XYZ file of C-alpha atoms in Angstrom:
362
model
C -23.543 9.222 171.702
C -27.441 8.730 172.939
C -27.311 5.353 174.404
C -30.844 4.425 173.165
C -30.596 5.248 169.467
C -28.521 5.638 166.483
C -27.546 8.565 164.201
C -26.678 8.196 160.435
C -27.020 12.042 158.970
C -28.088 14.095 157.347
C -24.242 13.792 155.448
C -22.703 10.709 155.777
C -20.494 9.185 153.071
C -23.037 5.827 152.948
C -25.639 8.315 151.838
C -26.317 8.952 148.660
C -28.002 12.578 149.910
C -28.817 14.002 152.591
C -31.008 12.429 155.257
C -31.043 12.538 158.651
C -32.284 9.049 160.665
C -33.217 8.325 164.023
C -32.946 4.782 164.697
C -34.254 3.375 168.000
C -32.121 -0.397 168.027
C -33.933 -3.486 169.445
C -32.259 -4.468 172.797
C -29.522 -7.146 171.395
C -28.030 -3.912 170.284
C -27.685 -4.881 166.691
C -31.100 -4.618 164.752
C -33.651 -1.503 164.379
C -36.537 -1.241 166.797
C -38.261 1.707 164.687
C -36.547 4.980 162.031
C -37.848 8.381 161.827
C -36.605 10.080 159.379
C -36.016 13.812 158.540
C -35.246 16.201 155.558
C -34.799 19.188 154.326
C -31.745 20.174 153.388
C -31.840 20.580 150.194
C -34.819 22.300 149.593
C -35.044 25.099 146.332
C -37.535 26.697 146.584
C -38.508 25.788 142.807
C -42.753 25.457 142.839
C -42.268 29.368 143.238
C -39.802 29.601 141.482
C -41.437 28.466 138.472
C -44.268 30.897 139.351
C -42.041 33.791 137.819
C -40.761 32.316 134.329
C -42.437 31.546 131.513
C -43.409 28.486 130.223
C -40.573 28.138 127.612
C -38.093 28.887 130.719
C -39.981 26.666 132.997
C -38.544 24.206 130.367
C -35.291 23.834 132.349
C -36.373 24.620 135.623
C -38.060 21.695 135.330
C -34.714 19.753 134.105
C -32.874 20.750 137.220
C -34.960 19.184 139.593
C -34.157 15.560 139.889
C -30.960 14.359 137.582
C -31.476 10.524 137.287
C -34.897 11.065 135.999
C -35.009 14.971 134.441
C -36.626 13.732 130.948
C -39.720 12.862 133.070
C -39.514 16.488 134.561
C -39.905 18.887 131.346
C -41.817 15.630 129.815
C -44.489 15.780 132.009
C -44.857 18.907 132.150
C -45.189 19.514 128.700
C -48.010 17.162 129.079
C -49.364 19.593 131.426
C -48.913 22.546 128.682
C -49.892 20.672 125.653
C -53.120 19.518 127.466
C -54.467 22.874 128.942
C -53.510 24.320 124.843
C -55.260 21.383 123.364
C -52.290 20.575 121.226
C -52.217 16.532 119.060
C -48.299 16.485 118.245
C -47.001 14.675 115.653
C -46.527 11.000 115.531
C -42.891 11.119 115.269
C -42.232 13.225 117.897
C -44.833 10.509 120.461
C -42.165 8.325 119.296
C -39.576 10.005 119.681
C -40.294 10.820 123.637
C -39.923 7.332 124.276
C -36.641 6.829 123.446
C -35.418 9.570 125.143
C -37.822 8.079 128.186
C -36.661 4.397 127.942
C -32.491 5.556 127.474
C -32.438 7.492 130.471
C -34.870 4.492 131.916
C -32.040 2.657 131.008
C -29.558 4.310 132.534
C -31.143 5.273 136.045
C -31.589 1.562 136.447
C -28.096 0.712 136.074
C -26.605 3.695 138.516
C -29.343 2.311 141.475
C -27.925 -1.625 140.461
C -24.393 0.107 140.924
C -25.190 1.652 144.349
C -26.801 -1.184 145.493
C -23.439 -3.371 144.775
C -20.957 -0.611 146.495
C -23.388 -0.646 149.504
C -22.815 -4.456 149.526
C -19.200 -3.782 149.174
C -18.743 -6.283 145.627
C -16.294 -3.610 143.825
C -16.236 -5.522 141.000
C -19.939 -5.670 140.300
C -20.590 -1.982 140.284
C -18.036 -1.275 137.962
C -19.744 -3.748 135.370
C -22.386 -1.592 136.710
C -21.052 1.295 135.869
C -19.106 0.913 133.186
C -22.224 -0.921 131.364
C -23.434 2.704 132.448
C -21.547 4.226 130.505
C -22.238 2.929 126.923
C -25.084 4.647 127.696
C -24.119 7.314 129.108
C -21.997 8.140 126.203
C -25.057 7.170 123.953
C -26.734 10.173 125.739
C -23.885 12.319 124.705
C -23.927 11.402 120.740
C -27.703 12.168 120.631
C -28.232 15.300 123.150
C -24.969 16.175 123.747
C -25.050 15.644 127.388
C -24.413 13.085 129.639
C -27.532 13.937 132.408
C -29.794 17.169 130.784
C -31.092 15.844 127.628
C -33.385 18.779 127.342
C -35.286 16.515 124.460
C -38.811 18.064 125.338
C -40.168 21.176 123.940
C -44.101 22.453 124.341
C -45.488 20.822 121.183
C -42.810 18.622 120.595
C -38.917 17.778 120.770
C -35.440 19.377 119.519
C -33.780 16.420 118.463
C -33.978 13.850 115.505
C -32.555 11.400 114.609
C -30.931 9.871 111.273
C -29.740 6.562 110.125
C -26.914 7.096 111.802
C -27.831 7.625 115.388
C -30.459 5.326 115.158
C -28.197 2.213 114.346
C -25.926 3.493 117.732
C -28.717 2.777 119.660
C -29.336 -0.434 118.054
C -25.404 -1.154 118.685
C -25.678 -0.039 121.678
C -28.278 -2.436 123.026
C -26.849 -5.385 120.881
C -24.046 -4.628 123.144
C -25.132 -4.842 126.579
C -27.206 -7.266 125.929
C -25.878 -10.354 126.974
C -24.467 -8.024 129.897
C -28.213 -7.717 131.101
C -28.832 -11.760 131.635
C -25.530 -12.365 132.509
C -26.485 -9.749 135.684
C -29.879 -11.207 135.973
C -28.945 -15.022 136.481
C -26.099 -13.547 138.481
C -29.303 -11.910 140.993
C -31.173 -15.260 139.942
C -28.748 -17.788 141.153
C -25.535 -16.337 143.449
C -26.253 -18.151 146.005
C -23.780 -15.621 148.790
C -25.359 -12.210 146.526
C -29.069 -13.968 147.066
C -28.029 -14.375 150.896
C -27.703 -10.813 151.341
C -29.229 -9.277 150.027
C -32.935 -11.681 149.822
C -34.948 -10.827 153.226
C -33.660 -7.497 154.185
C -36.189 -4.829 154.003
C -39.310 -6.608 153.238
C -42.388 -4.206 152.139
C -45.327 -7.078 151.707
C -48.308 -6.459 148.719
C -50.309 -5.250 151.415
C -48.488 -1.991 153.133
C -47.268 -1.533 149.508
C -51.853 -0.956 148.825
C -51.426 0.325 151.470
C -48.826 2.875 151.542
C -49.651 3.447 147.667
C -45.052 3.662 147.104
C -45.005 3.317 142.723
C -42.673 2.084 140.577
C -40.109 -0.628 141.241
C -40.965 -0.578 144.935
C -44.480 -1.968 144.007
C -44.080 -4.197 140.939
C -41.138 -5.683 143.475
C -44.358 -6.290 145.954
C -46.275 -7.534 143.457
C -48.139 -4.050 142.991
C -49.067 -3.439 138.940
C -48.979 -0.102 138.528
C -47.199 0.801 135.446
C -48.077 4.277 134.221
C -46.822 4.192 130.140
C -49.485 0.045 130.823
C -52.104 2.138 133.216
C -52.237 4.898 130.903
C -50.542 4.714 128.101
C -48.859 8.635 126.655
C -46.561 9.472 123.668
C -46.557 6.484 121.458
C -46.729 3.306 124.135
C -49.920 2.891 123.226
C -49.247 1.702 120.231
C -45.564 -0.905 121.714
C -46.040 -4.219 123.640
C -43.897 -4.285 126.462
C -44.695 -6.749 129.911
C -44.939 -5.352 133.431
C -42.902 -7.168 135.764
C -43.440 -8.196 138.852
C -42.080 -9.840 141.596
C -44.121 -10.904 144.416
C -41.224 -11.539 147.831
C -40.697 -7.759 148.358
C -37.259 -7.262 149.524
C -33.855 -5.710 148.335
C -33.079 -8.363 145.828
C -37.202 -8.075 144.443
C -36.647 -5.299 143.833
C -32.687 -5.232 142.303
C -34.629 -7.514 140.179
C -37.357 -6.066 138.298
C -35.023 -2.896 137.834
C -32.867 -5.367 135.796
C -36.602 -7.779 134.243
C -37.556 -3.336 132.858
C -33.856 -2.789 131.380
C -34.247 -5.627 128.810
C -38.166 -4.520 128.677
C -37.118 -0.997 128.047
C -34.794 -2.324 125.420
C -37.506 -4.012 123.637
C -39.501 -0.954 123.181
C -37.296 0.712 121.720
C -36.497 -1.278 119.577
C -40.191 -1.343 118.211
C -40.076 2.413 118.624
C -37.009 2.948 116.488
C -38.347 0.019 114.074
C -41.685 1.607 114.026
C -41.101 5.570 113.730
C -43.694 7.621 111.751
C -41.786 10.283 108.698
C -42.938 14.021 109.556
C -42.651 16.497 111.841
C -41.068 16.521 115.217
C -42.659 19.124 116.710
C -45.769 22.084 115.728
C -44.300 24.721 113.670
C -46.053 27.821 114.998
C -45.822 28.511 118.952
C -49.004 28.480 121.156
C -50.424 30.787 123.720
C -51.062 28.792 126.697
C -55.731 29.765 127.590
C -56.513 29.322 131.032
C -56.726 26.308 132.496
C -55.020 23.909 134.976
C -54.802 20.097 133.677
C -52.642 17.108 135.817
C -50.658 14.733 133.936
C -48.660 11.388 134.724
C -45.404 9.815 134.095
C -44.224 6.368 135.170
C -40.519 7.518 135.913
C -37.302 5.486 136.542
C -38.728 5.294 140.078
C -41.952 5.510 139.622
C -45.057 7.818 138.998
C -44.691 11.592 138.478
C -47.534 13.830 138.687
C -47.708 16.842 137.260
C -50.325 19.978 138.335
C -50.469 22.944 135.745
C -52.962 26.023 136.588
C -52.718 28.510 134.058
C -54.451 32.202 133.719
C -54.318 33.051 130.545
C -50.440 34.836 130.568
C -47.714 34.043 129.479
C -46.912 31.998 132.989
C -47.857 28.989 135.348
C -50.735 30.576 138.274
C -49.707 27.400 139.791
C -47.727 24.371 139.630
C -47.180 21.536 141.981
C -46.013 17.939 141.818
C -45.465 15.036 143.513
C -42.788 12.919 142.789
C -42.120 8.961 143.531
C -40.235 9.333 146.194
C -42.851 11.100 148.702
C -45.164 8.098 147.927
C -41.674 4.956 148.877
C -40.709 7.567 151.815
C -43.450 6.485 154.469
C -42.732 2.569 153.185
C -39.274 2.916 154.464
C -40.223 2.627 158.143
C -42.211 -1.041 157.059
C -39.231 -2.116 155.365
C -36.110 -1.103 158.371
C -37.549 -2.566 161.754
C -35.517 -5.701 163.389
C -32.913 -5.243 160.054
C -29.408 -4.919 160.986
C -28.194 -1.334 162.020
C -25.832 -1.807 159.185
C -28.598 -3.196 156.495
C -30.414 0.951 156.571
C -28.384 2.621 153.432
C -29.059 -0.220 151.402
C -32.203 -0.526 152.733
C -33.213 3.137 151.829
C -30.959 2.684 148.809
C -33.491 0.261 147.213
C -36.620 2.565 147.222
C -33.741 4.580 144.942
C -34.457 7.866 146.746
C -33.751 11.439 144.735
C -34.018 13.868 147.595
C -33.646 17.068 145.714
C -36.036 15.591 143.827
C -38.952 15.014 146.878
C -37.972 18.532 148.686
C -37.181 20.355 145.481
């Protein structure tokens, strides 16, 4: 091994996804002076593939960009298509989109917290997080027939509906797990061992968060209020009340607490959406030809702001599609978070941005 640098990855048991870290240590050999990162190991050329498929086929392609954000990609894509076509969706469809989005957000946050627990070698806590997540995975399977790719959205609405039995099942799952989430929050707020382990690790200041344009829980853990659901409401979010969760310390602990408190907010949103669900259609009755035009749409994915750009030319295939994912914005912040932390904490800090490399490289 090079005496001056420490190499981690691209394929390492400590990393969720393949990234090459070249770490220059300080003189003590234990802490980080600087870090350089190289990715590109899982590029699939999806932005080219979608130009060869029609608008309906691309519902499936966009869902394959990322597993944990698999609902947000076709959701945001549909919003761009609908904007170009000038479609007004049925009210019930807008509420159903919120339901799918928030259930996915809860499951995604629980998975990240489980991975955090794994990286600090707390197997009991990891098991508790993932067992809690299983209830929401089972719920997804009961509603959409799949635990990851829901295929919930279509152009002009959604592909699923909720009857009274499914609504009751969702509420029962929320009520069953609320006390568990509150217990997790109490642990992260008060446990001295846990706070000592992840508090003050991987700090990103408010000023650096603004300068780097980070998004999602990474930004909100540094005090930046940028939740797209609140700043630029879409679907039915303008009709629902929730609080944007903010922390101020900008460390791994703060990012974990943001995700935990956001799970409670998602539960609040789900109860509201289910209780105020309008009656009516779930999708527009006729297929729409997509005219020439261009549009930008954005949603708040579990990792942060997801942006889609779509340009059409009057045919049934896109002329250009591009998306900017949350990890792309949060990536550069790692170069600020990691210096002067222990080399052993690289994977922990990396996990705290909830990275999706396949999403970023697409």
